[in-house]
Amino acid sequence: MDDDKLYAFVLRGELTKVALGKTEVVSKHSSSDALVQEYIETLSLDLLDDECINASKPMATVYTAISAFENMVRRFISKTLMEHRGENWWETCVSERIRKLAESRRIEEEKIRWHTQRGYSMINYTEFGDLISIMQQNIVLFEPHIVSIDWARQIIQTLERSRNVIMHSGELERKDVERVGTNIRDWISQVGG
């Protein structure tokens, strides 16, 4: 590389650094300040006890991880069953018991028209633990992805336990938060994202 080309290359790099330095960087792991401020005002956080808010903030982060994981598992199951069984996978691959429970939840939610529904797919109306039952009912399709159904069940049950603590306004200890992270990493390493 001659001197002019080298100089141009380095200069472009420096100009890129300057341009990026002036750009707001937003990670998928952070919220924009404007949105956070809007929610703070909308939710009247200024009226709530500071000690309770400060205790809840770390649990909100843990809940974000568990919620994203749960939705990834739902998407994984839906995608796998759709690819192998077609569009009617819900009727052909899910037990009548789970389908009836999901349908009853959907009907109950439809009665409350002023509130957002869980979603359009029936799998959104299942409980976290039902996901293991769906996988077990179709184990031949999921075996290539998971170590064993017992392994998958253990991960889901562990995360569901932590999820339930948080959803009922409890606080997890550090060891439980670490366990959540370990289980999510293990699942993603094995199954993928």
CSV table of C-alpha atoms in Angstrom, one decimal:
chain,number,residue,atom,x,y,z
A,1,MET,CA,0.0,0.0,0.0
A,2,ASP,CA,1.5,3.3,-1.0
A,3,ASP,CA,1.6,6.3,1.3
A,4,ASP,CA,-1.4,8.1,-0.3
A,5,LYS,CA,-3.6,5.1,0.0
A,6,LEU,CA,-2.5,4.5,3.6
A,7,TYR,CA,-3.1,8.1,4.5
A,8,ALA,CA,-6.6,8.0,2.9
A,9,PHE,CA,-7.4,4.8,4.7
A,10,VAL,CA,-6.4,6.2,8.1
A,11,LEU,CA,-8.2,9.5,7.5
A,12,ARG,CA,-11.4,7.7,6.6
A,13,GLY,CA,-11.1,5.7,9.8
A,14,GLU,CA,-10.6,8.9,11.9
A,15,LEU,CA,-13.6,10.6,10.2
A,16,THR,CA,-15.7,7.5,10.8
A,17,LYS,CA,-14.8,7.6,14.6
A,18,VAL,CA,-15.7,11.3,14.7
A,19,ALA,CA,-19.1,10.7,13.0
A,20,LEU,CA,-19.9,7.8,15.3
A,21,GLY,CA,-18.9,9.8,18.3
A,22,LYS,CA,-21.6,12.3,17.4
A,23,THR,CA,-24.3,9.6,16.9
A,24,GLU,CA,-26.5,8.4,19.8
A,25,VAL,CA,-25.7,4.7,20.3
A,26,VAL,CA,-28.8,2.7,21.4
A,27,SER,CA,-28.2,-0.9,22.5
A,28,LYS,CA,-30.9,-3.5,22.4
A,29,HIS,CA,-30.3,-3.7,26.1
A,30,SER,CA,-31.1,-0.1,26.9
A,31,SER,CA,-34.1,2.1,26.5
A,32,SER,CA,-34.0,5.6,25.1
A,33,ASP,CA,-34.0,8.2,27.7
A,34,ALA,CA,-37.1,9.9,26.2
A,35,LEU,CA,-39.1,6.6,26.4
A,36,VAL,CA,-37.9,6.0,30.0
A,37,GLN,CA,-38.9,9.5,31.0
A,38,GLU,CA,-42.3,9.1,29.3
A,39,TYR,CA,-43.0,5.9,31.2
A,40,ILE,CA,-41.9,7.4,34.5
A,41,GLU,CA,-44.4,10.2,34.0
A,42,THR,CA,-47.2,7.9,32.7
A,43,LEU,CA,-46.8,5.4,35.5
A,44,SER,CA,-46.6,8.1,38.2
A,45,LEU,CA,-43.3,6.7,39.6
A,46,ASP,CA,-42.7,9.9,41.4
A,47,LEU,CA,-45.6,9.1,43.7
A,48,LEU,CA,-44.3,5.7,44.7
A,49,ASP,CA,-42.0,4.9,47.6
A,50,ASP,CA,-38.3,5.3,46.5
A,51,GLU,CA,-37.2,2.2,48.5
A,52,CYS,CA,-39.7,0.0,46.8
A,53,ILE,CA,-38.8,1.4,43.4
A,54,ASN,CA,-35.1,0.9,43.9
A,55,ALA,CA,-35.7,-2.7,45.0
A,56,SER,CA,-37.9,-3.4,42.0
A,57,LYS,CA,-35.5,-2.0,39.3
A,58,PRO,CA,-33.1,-5.0,39.3
A,59,MET,CA,-36.0,-7.4,39.2
A,60,ALA,CA,-37.4,-5.6,36.2
A,61,THR,CA,-34.1,-6.4,34.4
A,62,VAL,CA,-34.4,-10.1,35.4
A,63,TYR,CA,-38.0,-10.1,34.3
A,64,THR,CA,-36.9,-8.7,30.9
A,65,ALA,CA,-34.5,-11.6,30.5
A,66,ILE,CA,-37.1,-14.3,31.5
A,67,SER,CA,-39.8,-12.7,29.4
A,68,ALA,CA,-37.6,-12.6,26.3
A,69,PHE,CA,-36.5,-16.2,26.9
A,70,GLU,CA,-40.1,-17.4,27.3
A,71,ASN,CA,-41.1,-15.7,24.1
A,72,MET,CA,-38.1,-17.2,22.3
A,73,VAL,CA,-39.1,-20.7,23.5
A,74,ARG,CA,-42.7,-20.1,22.2
A,75,ARG,CA,-41.2,-19.0,18.8
A,76,PHE,CA,-38.9,-22.0,18.7
A,77,ILE,CA,-41.8,-24.4,19.3
A,78,SER,CA,-44.1,-22.7,16.8
A,79,LYS,CA,-41.4,-22.5,14.1
A,80,THR,CA,-40.4,-26.2,14.6
A,81,LEU,CA,-44.0,-27.4,14.5
A,82,MET,CA,-44.9,-25.2,11.6
A,83,GLU,CA,-41.9,-26.4,9.5
A,84,HIS,CA,-42.7,-30.1,10.2
A,85,ARG,CA,-46.4,-30.3,10.6
A,86,GLY,CA,-47.7,-27.3,8.7
A,87,GLU,CA,-50.1,-24.5,9.5
A,88,ASN,CA,-52.5,-26.7,11.5
A,89,TRP,CA,-49.8,-27.7,14.0
A,90,TRP,CA,-51.8,-26.3,16.9
A,91,GLU,CA,-54.7,-28.7,16.2
A,92,THR,CA,-52.6,-31.7,15.3
A,93,CYS,CA,-49.6,-31.4,17.7
A,94,VAL,CA,-51.0,-29.9,20.9
A,95,SER,CA,-53.1,-31.9,23.4
A,96,GLU,CA,-56.8,-31.2,23.7
A,97,ARG,CA,-56.2,-30.3,27.4
A,98,ILE,CA,-53.7,-27.5,26.6
A,99,ARG,CA,-55.8,-26.3,23.6
A,100,LYS,CA,-58.9,-26.0,25.8
A,101,LEU,CA,-57.1,-24.1,28.6
A,102,ALA,CA,-55.6,-21.7,26.0
A,103,GLU,CA,-58.9,-21.2,24.3
A,104,SER,CA,-60.6,-20.5,27.7
A,105,ARG,CA,-57.9,-17.9,28.5
A,106,ARG,CA,-58.4,-16.3,25.0
A,107,ILE,CA,-62.2,-16.1,25.5
A,108,GLU,CA,-61.8,-14.6,28.9
A,109,GLU,CA,-59.4,-11.9,27.6
A,110,GLU,CA,-61.7,-11.1,24.7
A,111,LYS,CA,-64.4,-10.2,27.2
A,112,ILE,CA,-62.2,-7.3,28.4
A,113,ARG,CA,-62.1,-5.4,25.1
A,114,TRP,CA,-60.5,-2.3,26.6
A,115,HIS,CA,-57.3,-4.2,27.5
A,116,THR,CA,-54.6,-5.5,25.2
A,117,GLN,CA,-54.7,-9.2,24.4
A,118,ARG,CA,-51.8,-11.6,24.7
A,119,GLY,CA,-51.4,-12.0,21.0
A,120,TYR,CA,-52.8,-13.7,17.9
A,121,SER,CA,-51.2,-17.1,18.2
A,122,MET,CA,-52.8,-19.6,20.5
A,123,ILE,CA,-49.4,-20.5,22.0
A,124,ASN,CA,-49.4,-17.1,23.6
A,125,TYR,CA,-52.3,-18.3,25.8
A,126,THR,CA,-50.4,-21.3,27.2
A,127,GLU,CA,-48.6,-21.3,30.5
A,128,PHE,CA,-44.8,-21.4,30.6
A,129,GLY,CA,-44.9,-25.0,31.8
A,130,ASP,CA,-47.2,-26.1,29.0
A,131,LEU,CA,-44.4,-25.5,26.6
A,132,ILE,CA,-42.6,-28.5,27.9
A,133,SER,CA,-45.7,-30.6,27.5
A,134,ILE,CA,-46.0,-29.5,23.8
A,135,MET,CA,-42.4,-30.4,23.2
A,136,GLN,CA,-42.8,-33.8,24.9
A,137,GLN,CA,-45.9,-34.5,22.8
A,138,ASN,CA,-43.7,-34.0,19.7
A,139,ILE,CA,-40.4,-35.2,21.1
A,140,VAL,CA,-39.2,-36.7,17.8
A,141,LEU,CA,-39.2,-33.1,16.3
A,142,PHE,CA,-37.4,-31.6,19.3
A,143,GLU,CA,-34.9,-34.3,20.1
A,144,PRO,CA,-32.3,-33.0,17.6
A,145,HIS,CA,-32.3,-29.7,19.4
A,146,ILE,CA,-32.4,-30.5,23.2
A,147,VAL,CA,-30.3,-32.7,25.3
A,148,SER,CA,-33.4,-34.5,26.7
A,149,ILE,CA,-36.9,-33.5,27.7
A,150,ASP,CA,-35.8,-33.7,31.3
A,151,TRP,CA,-33.1,-31.2,30.6
A,152,ALA,CA,-35.5,-28.8,29.0
A,153,ARG,CA,-38.1,-29.4,31.7
A,154,GLN,CA,-35.5,-28.5,34.4
A,155,ILE,CA,-34.6,-25.2,32.7
A,156,ILE,CA,-38.2,-24.2,32.1
A,157,GLN,CA,-39.2,-25.1,35.7
A,158,THR,CA,-36.3,-23.2,37.2
A,159,LEU,CA,-37.0,-20.1,35.2
A,160,GLU,CA,-40.7,-20.4,35.8
A,161,ARG,CA,-40.0,-20.5,39.6
A,162,SER,CA,-37.9,-17.3,39.4
A,163,ARG,CA,-40.5,-15.7,37.0
A,164,ASN,CA,-43.3,-16.4,39.6
A,165,VAL,CA,-41.3,-14.8,42.4
A,166,ILE,CA,-40.8,-11.6,40.4
A,167,MET,CA,-44.4,-11.5,39.0
A,168,HIS,CA,-45.7,-11.6,42.6
A,169,SER,CA,-43.5,-8.6,43.6
A,170,GLY,CA,-40.8,-10.7,45.2
A,171,GLU,CA,-37.1,-10.2,45.0
A,172,LEU,CA,-34.6,-12.8,43.9
A,173,GLU,CA,-31.3,-13.3,45.7
A,174,ARG,CA,-28.1,-12.9,43.7
A,175,LYS,CA,-27.7,-16.7,43.4
A,176,ASP,CA,-31.1,-17.0,41.9
A,177,VAL,CA,-30.4,-14.3,39.4
A,178,GLU,CA,-27.1,-16.1,38.5
A,179,ARG,CA,-29.1,-19.3,38.0
A,180,VAL,CA,-31.4,-17.6,35.6
A,181,GLY,CA,-28.5,-16.4,33.6
A,182,THR,CA,-26.8,-19.8,33.6
A,183,ASN,CA,-30.0,-21.5,32.5
A,184,ILE,CA,-30.6,-19.0,29.7
A,185,ARG,CA,-27.0,-19.4,28.5
A,186,ASP,CA,-27.3,-23.2,28.6
A,187,TRP,CA,-30.5,-23.2,26.6
A,188,ILE,CA,-29.1,-20.8,23.9
A,189,SER,CA,-25.9,-22.7,23.7
A,190,GLN,CA,-27.8,-25.9,23.1
A,191,VAL,CA,-30.9,-24.8,21.1
A,192,GLY,CA,-29.9,-21.4,19.7
A,193,GLY,CA,-31.7,-18.1,19.7
